Amino acid sequence: MKIMPNRLDRGFVQYQEEFENKAIEVLRSGWYVLGKEVSSFEQEFADYTGAKHCVGLGNGLDALWIAFRVLGIGKDDEVIVQGNTYIASVMGITINGATPVFVEPNIYRNIDVDKIEEKITEKTKAILVVHLYGQCSEMSTIMAIAKKHNLRVVEDCAQSHGAMENGKQCGTFGDIGCFSFYPSKNLGAFGDGGAITTNDDDLAKKVKIFRNYGSEERYYNMVVGTNSRLDEIQAGFLRVRLPHLGEVTKERHNICTRYLNELKNENIVLPEVCDGVTTVWHQFVIRVKNRQALIDYLNEREIVTIIHYPIPPHLAEAYKYLNIPKGSLPITEKYADEVLSLPLYNGMTEEELDYVINMINNWEVK
Ligand SMILES: *Cc1c(COP(=O)(O)O)cnc(C)c1O
């Protein structure tokens, strides 16, 4: 039995007929960019999250850098972000010329809220909160710190559609929430897609203008913007998937609950969920000291795993210029050496799950 880390085909067949009907509908409509699918999706996703506005964009990275751009955060500014994130979070900051200041993660793999204040300087303008692996960060504490120091808050919700703290959804706490609809995300399109959410009328308007060459009215360009539009066909697919997102998340919960209850191997550390928040289980990430040995053992048994993420952004070649030496973020670096994502996807069968659990439970460190 070959088991891949993810199976997007399984997620497609779950609602195949609806997706195929939507594709035909959009193809036949004769309207392919910024039409009724996008505006309907924006309304539906705003309603879903509880945000006042949603603006569809080309992808998650665009959502991040456009967020900082419309907030006016760039050169000479610092943005606080957790060290153990996907590099796109950091690029969202640096594309604008701002400097990322890394904070270590806690045991939940999100930003350690007790270590934020010591990193705030007179240059700090914002905190970028990443809800990593689907788990909502401790937003009320973070918002209190931001308020005290007069900082903006941007949320990277690329992995956390629907995750909450005390019943309030991520993407609605800070100034702007940034979402990705890349196919492997919990709310995935069949190509690239992204969006921002905000409760601020002015910011929503600015993003709308920015995504379309800086123009609200055709050929009247107010600012130097970009081209970052969500396609009609992708918005249509997202409208098919959004009403099923509750079921999609429930299924992931069931799989991960089995992992949590049935994985019994003293060599691995299981993920934990912080009190007061929920996770939508974008990934099920264990920690293991002899990681390569486990990867090899599982590969021999046709179970393929992946690492999110093997090189922390501060040690990436792209960020050499930041001059942050190895050893500066020991917890972040330890996580990069030890994390491993187990196979997790909608449509995963009981047999597949039994097999992965048994194989991991039988693994012995030699
Ligand atoms: C996927 C992802 C992004 C970027 O989204 P794209 O749509 O691929 O540009 C940003 N941040 C995090 C945490 C992600 O997982």
Coordinates of C-alpha atoms and ligand atoms in Angstrom, one line a residue:
M1 CA 0.0 0.0 0.0
K2 CA 1.6 3.2 -1.2
I3 CA 0.7 6.2 0.9
M4 CA 1.5 9.8 -0.2
P5 CA 1.7 12.8 2.2
N6 CA -1.3 14.3 0.3
R7 CA -3.8 13.2 -2.3
L8 CA -5.5 16.1 -4.0
D9 CA -7.4 13.8 -6.3
R10 CA -9.3 12.4 -3.3
G11 CA -10.5 15.8 -2.3
F12 CA -11.6 16.4 -5.9
V13 CA -13.7 13.2 -6.3
Q14 CA -15.5 14.0 -3.0
Y15 CA -17.4 16.8 -4.8
Q16 CA -16.5 15.9 -8.4
E17 CA -19.9 16.6 -10.0
E18 CA -20.2 20.0 -8.4
F19 CA -16.7 21.0 -9.5
E20 CA -17.3 19.8 -13.0
N21 CA -20.7 21.6 -13.3
K22 CA -19.1 24.8 -12.0
A23 CA -16.2 24.6 -14.5
I24 CA -18.7 24.2 -17.4
E25 CA -20.9 27.1 -16.0
V26 CA -17.9 29.5 -15.8
L27 CA -16.5 28.4 -19.2
R28 CA -19.9 29.0 -20.9
S29 CA -20.5 32.3 -19.1
G30 CA -18.0 34.2 -21.3
W31 CA -16.7 36.2 -18.3
Y32 CA -13.4 35.0 -16.8
V33 CA -11.8 37.7 -14.6
L34 CA -13.4 39.8 -11.8
G35 CA -17.0 38.9 -12.4
K36 CA -19.8 37.5 -10.4
E37 CA -18.0 34.4 -9.1
V38 CA -15.3 36.5 -7.5
S39 CA -17.7 39.0 -6.0
S40 CA -20.0 36.2 -4.7
F41 CA -17.1 34.3 -3.2
E42 CA -15.8 37.5 -1.6
Q43 CA -19.2 38.0 0.1
E44 CA -19.5 34.3 1.1
F45 CA -16.0 34.1 2.5
A46 CA -16.5 37.4 4.4
D47 CA -19.7 35.9 5.9
Y48 CA -18.0 32.6 6.7
T49 CA -15.1 34.2 8.5
G50 CA -17.1 37.0 10.1
A51 CA -15.0 39.7 8.6
K52 CA -16.6 42.8 7.1
H53 CA -14.7 42.5 3.8
C54 CA -13.0 39.9 1.7
V55 CA -11.0 40.8 -1.4
G56 CA -9.9 38.0 -3.8
L57 CA -6.3 38.0 -4.9
G58 CA -3.9 36.0 -7.1
N59 CA -2.3 34.0 -4.3
G60 CA -1.4 33.9 -0.6
L61 CA 2.0 35.6 -1.0
D62 CA 0.3 38.5 -2.8
A63 CA -2.2 38.8 0.0
L64 CA 0.8 39.2 2.5
W65 CA 2.8 41.7 0.6
I66 CA -0.2 43.7 -0.5
A67 CA -1.3 43.8 3.1
F68 CA 1.9 45.4 4.3
R69 CA 1.9 47.7 1.3
V70 CA -1.5 49.1 2.0
L71 CA -0.6 49.5 5.7
G72 CA 2.4 51.6 4.6
I73 CA 5.0 49.3 6.1
G74 CA 8.3 49.0 4.3
K75 CA 11.8 50.4 4.3
D76 CA 13.2 51.1 7.8
D77 CA 10.3 49.3 9.4
E78 CA 10.5 46.1 11.4
V79 CA 7.9 43.4 11.5
I80 CA 7.8 40.7 14.2
V81 CA 7.1 37.1 13.0
Q82 CA 7.7 33.6 14.3
G83 CA 11.0 32.0 13.2
N84 CA 9.5 28.7 12.2
T85 CA 7.2 29.7 9.4
Y86 CA 6.9 29.0 5.7
I87 CA 9.2 31.4 3.8
A88 CA 6.3 33.1 2.1
S89 CA 5.3 34.8 5.4
V90 CA 8.8 36.4 5.5
M91 CA 8.8 37.4 1.8
G92 CA 5.5 39.2 2.4
I93 CA 7.5 41.4 4.8
T94 CA 10.7 41.8 2.8
I95 CA 9.2 42.4 -0.6
N96 CA 8.2 45.8 0.8
G97 CA 11.7 46.4 2.1
A98 CA 10.8 45.9 5.7
T99 CA 12.9 43.8 8.1
P100 CA 11.6 40.6 9.7
V101 CA 12.4 40.2 13.4
F102 CA 12.1 36.6 14.4
V103 CA 10.5 35.3 17.6
E104 CA 10.8 31.7 18.8
P105 CA 7.8 29.4 18.7
N106 CA 6.0 27.8 21.7
I107 CA 5.2 24.1 22.1
Y108 CA 2.1 24.6 19.9
R109 CA 4.5 25.7 17.1
N110 CA 3.0 29.2 17.0
I111 CA 4.6 32.5 18.1
D112 CA 5.6 32.5 21.8
V113 CA 3.6 35.4 23.1
D114 CA 5.9 35.8 26.1
K115 CA 8.9 36.6 23.8
I116 CA 7.3 39.2 21.7
E117 CA 7.8 42.3 23.8
E118 CA 11.5 41.9 24.2
K119 CA 11.8 42.2 20.4
I120 CA 9.9 45.4 20.0
T121 CA 12.0 48.5 19.1
E122 CA 11.2 52.0 18.0
K123 CA 11.3 50.6 14.4
T124 CA 8.6 47.9 15.0
K125 CA 5.5 48.6 13.0
A126 CA 3.6 45.3 13.0
I127 CA 3.3 41.7 14.2
L128 CA 2.7 39.1 11.5
V129 CA 0.9 36.2 13.2
V130 CA 1.1 32.9 11.5
H131 CA -1.5 30.3 12.5
L132 CA 0.9 27.4 11.6
Y133 CA -0.3 23.9 10.7
G134 CA -3.9 25.1 11.1
Q135 CA -3.8 26.1 14.8
C136 CA -5.0 29.5 15.8
S137 CA -2.4 31.6 17.7
E138 CA -3.1 33.2 21.1
M139 CA -4.8 36.2 19.5
S140 CA -6.2 38.0 22.5
T141 CA -2.8 38.2 24.1
I142 CA -1.2 39.3 20.8
M143 CA -3.8 42.0 20.2
A144 CA -3.3 43.3 23.7
I145 CA 0.5 43.6 23.1
A146 CA -0.1 45.2 19.8
K147 CA -2.5 47.7 21.3
K148 CA -0.1 48.6 24.1
H149 CA 2.7 49.3 21.6
N150 CA 0.5 50.7 18.9
L151 CA 1.4 48.0 16.3
R152 CA -0.5 46.8 13.3
V153 CA -1.4 43.1 13.2
V154 CA -1.5 41.0 10.0
E155 CA -2.5 37.4 10.2
D156 CA -1.1 34.7 7.9
C157 CA -4.1 32.4 7.7
A158 CA -2.8 30.4 4.7
Q159 CA -3.0 27.2 6.7
S160 CA -5.9 27.9 9.0
H161 CA -9.2 28.6 7.3
G162 CA -11.8 28.4 10.0
A163 CA -9.5 28.1 13.0
M164 CA -10.7 30.1 16.1
E165 CA -9.8 31.5 19.4
N166 CA -12.8 31.5 21.7
G167 CA -15.3 31.2 18.8
K168 CA -13.8 34.0 16.8
Q169 CA -12.1 33.1 13.5
C170 CA -8.6 33.8 12.6
G171 CA -8.3 36.6 10.0
T172 CA -10.7 38.8 11.9
F173 CA -8.5 39.8 14.9
G174 CA -5.9 41.9 13.3
D175 CA -6.0 44.7 10.7
I176 CA -5.8 42.3 7.8
G177 CA -6.1 38.5 7.4
C178 CA -4.2 36.8 4.5
F179 CA -5.4 33.6 3.0
S180 CA -4.1 31.2 0.3
F181 CA -6.2 28.9 -1.7
Y182 CA -3.3 27.0 -3.2
P183 CA -4.6 23.5 -4.0
S184 CA -3.1 21.8 -0.9
K185 CA -4.6 24.3 1.6
N186 CA -7.7 23.3 3.6
L187 CA -9.8 25.5 1.3
G188 CA -8.0 24.8 -1.9
A189 CA -8.7 25.9 -5.5
F190 CA -7.4 24.1 -8.6
G191 CA -4.7 26.5 -9.2
D192 CA -3.5 29.6 -7.4
G193 CA -5.8 31.9 -5.4
G194 CA -5.7 34.1 -2.3
A195 CA -7.6 36.7 -0.4
I196 CA -7.5 39.2 2.3
T197 CA -10.1 39.8 5.0
T198 CA -10.5 43.0 6.9
N199 CA -13.0 45.0 8.9
D200 CA -11.6 48.3 7.7
D201 CA -13.5 49.8 4.8
D202 CA -10.5 51.9 3.7
L203 CA -8.0 49.0 3.7
A204 CA -10.5 46.8 1.7
K205 CA -10.8 49.6 -0.9
K206 CA -7.1 50.1 -1.1
V207 CA -6.5 46.4 -1.7
K208 CA -9.2 46.3 -4.4
I209 CA -7.5 49.2 -6.2
F210 CA -4.1 47.7 -5.7
R211 CA -4.9 44.3 -7.2
N212 CA -6.0 45.8 -10.5
Y213 CA -3.2 48.1 -11.6
G214 CA -4.1 50.7 -9.0
S215 CA -7.4 51.5 -10.7
E216 CA -10.9 51.5 -9.5
E217 CA -12.2 52.9 -12.7
R218 CA -10.8 51.5 -16.0
Y219 CA -7.8 53.5 -17.3
Y220 CA -7.8 55.8 -14.3
N221 CA -4.8 54.7 -12.3
M222 CA -4.4 56.2 -8.8
V223 CA -1.4 54.3 -7.5
V224 CA 1.3 52.0 -8.9
G225 CA -0.5 48.7 -8.2
T226 CA -0.1 45.2 -9.4
N227 CA -2.0 42.5 -11.2
S228 CA -3.2 40.1 -8.6
R229 CA -6.7 39.0 -9.4
L230 CA -8.5 35.8 -8.4
D231 CA -9.8 34.0 -11.5
E232 CA -13.5 33.5 -12.0
I233 CA -13.1 29.8 -12.4
Q234 CA -11.0 29.5 -9.2
A235 CA -13.6 31.6 -7.3
G236 CA -16.3 29.3 -8.7
F237 CA -14.4 26.2 -7.4
L238 CA -13.9 27.9 -4.0
R239 CA -17.7 28.6 -3.9
V240 CA -18.3 24.9 -4.4
R241 CA -15.9 23.9 -1.7
L242 CA -16.7 26.6 0.9
P243 CA -20.1 25.1 2.0
H244 CA -18.3 21.8 2.5
L245 CA -15.4 23.3 4.5
G246 CA -17.1 22.2 7.8
E247 CA -17.2 18.6 6.6
V248 CA -13.7 18.8 5.3
T249 CA -12.4 20.1 8.6
K250 CA -14.4 17.5 10.6
E251 CA -12.9 14.7 8.5
R252 CA -9.4 16.0 9.2
H253 CA -10.2 16.2 12.9
N254 CA -11.3 12.5 12.8
I255 CA -8.1 11.4 11.2
C256 CA -5.9 13.5 13.6
T257 CA -7.9 12.3 16.6
R258 CA -7.0 8.7 15.6
Y259 CA -3.4 9.7 15.2
L260 CA -3.4 11.4 18.7
N261 CA -5.2 8.5 20.4
E262 CA -3.5 5.6 18.7
L263 CA 0.1 6.6 17.9
K264 CA 2.1 5.1 20.7
N265 CA 5.9 5.4 20.2
E266 CA 8.1 6.9 22.9
N267 CA 10.4 8.3 20.2
I268 CA 7.9 10.7 18.8
V269 CA 6.4 13.8 20.2
L270 CA 2.7 14.4 19.2
P271 CA 1.3 17.9 18.5
E272 CA -0.7 19.6 21.1
V273 CA -3.6 22.1 20.9
C274 CA -3.4 25.2 23.2
D275 CA -6.4 25.9 25.5
G276 CA -9.0 28.3 24.1
V277 CA -8.1 27.8 20.4
T278 CA -8.9 25.3 17.7
T279 CA -6.9 23.8 14.9
V280 CA -8.2 22.9 11.5
W281 CA -5.3 20.3 11.1
H282 CA -3.7 21.6 8.0
Q283 CA -0.8 19.3 8.9
F284 CA -0.3 16.7 11.5
V285 CA 3.3 17.4 12.6
I286 CA 5.2 15.2 15.0
R287 CA 8.7 15.8 16.3
V288 CA 11.3 13.1 16.3
K289 CA 15.0 13.1 17.1
N290 CA 16.1 10.4 14.7
R291 CA 14.0 11.9 11.9
Q292 CA 16.0 10.6 9.0
A293 CA 15.8 7.0 10.4
L294 CA 12.0 7.3 10.6
I295 CA 11.7 8.8 7.1
D296 CA 13.8 5.9 5.7
Y297 CA 11.9 3.3 7.7
L298 CA 8.6 4.6 6.4
N299 CA 9.8 5.0 2.9
E300 CA 10.8 1.3 2.9
R301 CA 7.2 0.6 3.8
E302 CA 5.9 2.9 1.0
I303 CA 4.8 5.7 3.4
V304 CA 5.9 9.0 2.2
T305 CA 6.2 11.9 4.6
I306 CA 7.3 15.5 4.3
I307 CA 9.0 18.2 6.4
H308 CA 7.4 21.5 7.0
Y309 CA 10.0 23.1 7.0
P310 CA 13.6 21.8 6.9
I311 CA 15.3 25.2 6.7
P312 CA 14.0 28.1 8.8
P313 CA 13.8 31.4 6.8
H314 CA 16.6 33.0 8.8
L315 CA 19.0 30.3 7.5
A316 CA 17.7 30.3 3.9
E317 CA 20.2 31.5 1.3
A318 CA 17.7 34.2 0.3
Y319 CA 18.0 35.8 3.8
K320 CA 21.8 35.6 4.2
Y321 CA 21.7 39.4 4.0
L322 CA 19.9 39.6 7.3
N323 CA 23.1 38.2 9.0
I324 CA 21.3 36.0 11.5
P325 CA 23.7 33.3 12.4
K326 CA 22.9 29.6 13.0
G327 CA 22.2 29.2 16.7
S328 CA 20.4 32.5 17.1
L329 CA 17.0 30.8 17.2
P330 CA 17.6 27.5 19.0
I331 CA 14.0 26.4 19.3
T332 CA 13.2 27.3 15.7
E333 CA 16.3 25.4 14.5
K334 CA 15.5 22.4 16.7
Y335 CA 12.0 22.2 15.2
A336 CA 13.4 22.4 11.7
D337 CA 15.6 19.4 12.6
E338 CA 12.8 17.4 14.2
V339 CA 9.4 18.1 12.6
L340 CA 7.8 15.6 10.3
S341 CA 4.3 15.8 8.7
L342 CA 2.4 12.5 8.6
P343 CA 0.1 11.7 5.6
L344 CA -3.1 13.6 6.0
Y345 CA -5.7 14.3 3.4
N346 CA -9.4 14.3 2.8
G347 CA -10.5 10.9 1.5
M348 CA -7.8 9.0 3.5
T349 CA -9.2 5.5 4.2
E350 CA -9.3 3.7 7.5
E351 CA -7.0 1.0 6.0
E352 CA -4.4 3.7 5.0
L353 CA -4.6 5.2 8.5
D354 CA -4.3 1.8 10.2
Y355 CA -1.3 1.1 8.2
V356 CA 0.5 4.4 9.0
I357 CA -0.3 4.1 12.7
N358 CA 0.8 0.4 12.9
M359 CA 4.1 1.1 11.0
I360 CA 5.0 4.1 13.2
N361 CA 4.1 2.2 16.4
N362 CA 6.4 -0.7 15.3
W363 CA 9.3 1.6 14.6
E364 CA 12.3 1.0 16.9
V365 CA 15.3 3.3 17.2
K366 CA 18.4 1.2 16.7
Ligands
LIG1 C1 1.0 28.6 1.4 C2 1.4 29.6 2.3 C3 1.6 30.9 2.0 C4 1.6 31.4 0.5 O1 0.5 31.1 -0.2 P1 0.6 30.9 -1.8 O2 -0.8 30.9 -2.2 O3 1.3 29.7 -2.1 O4 1.4 32.1 -2.3 C5 1.9 31.8 2.9 N1 2.1 31.5 4.2 C6 1.9 30.2 4.6 C7 2.0 29.9 6.1 C8 1.6 29.2 3.7 O5 1.4 28.0 4.2

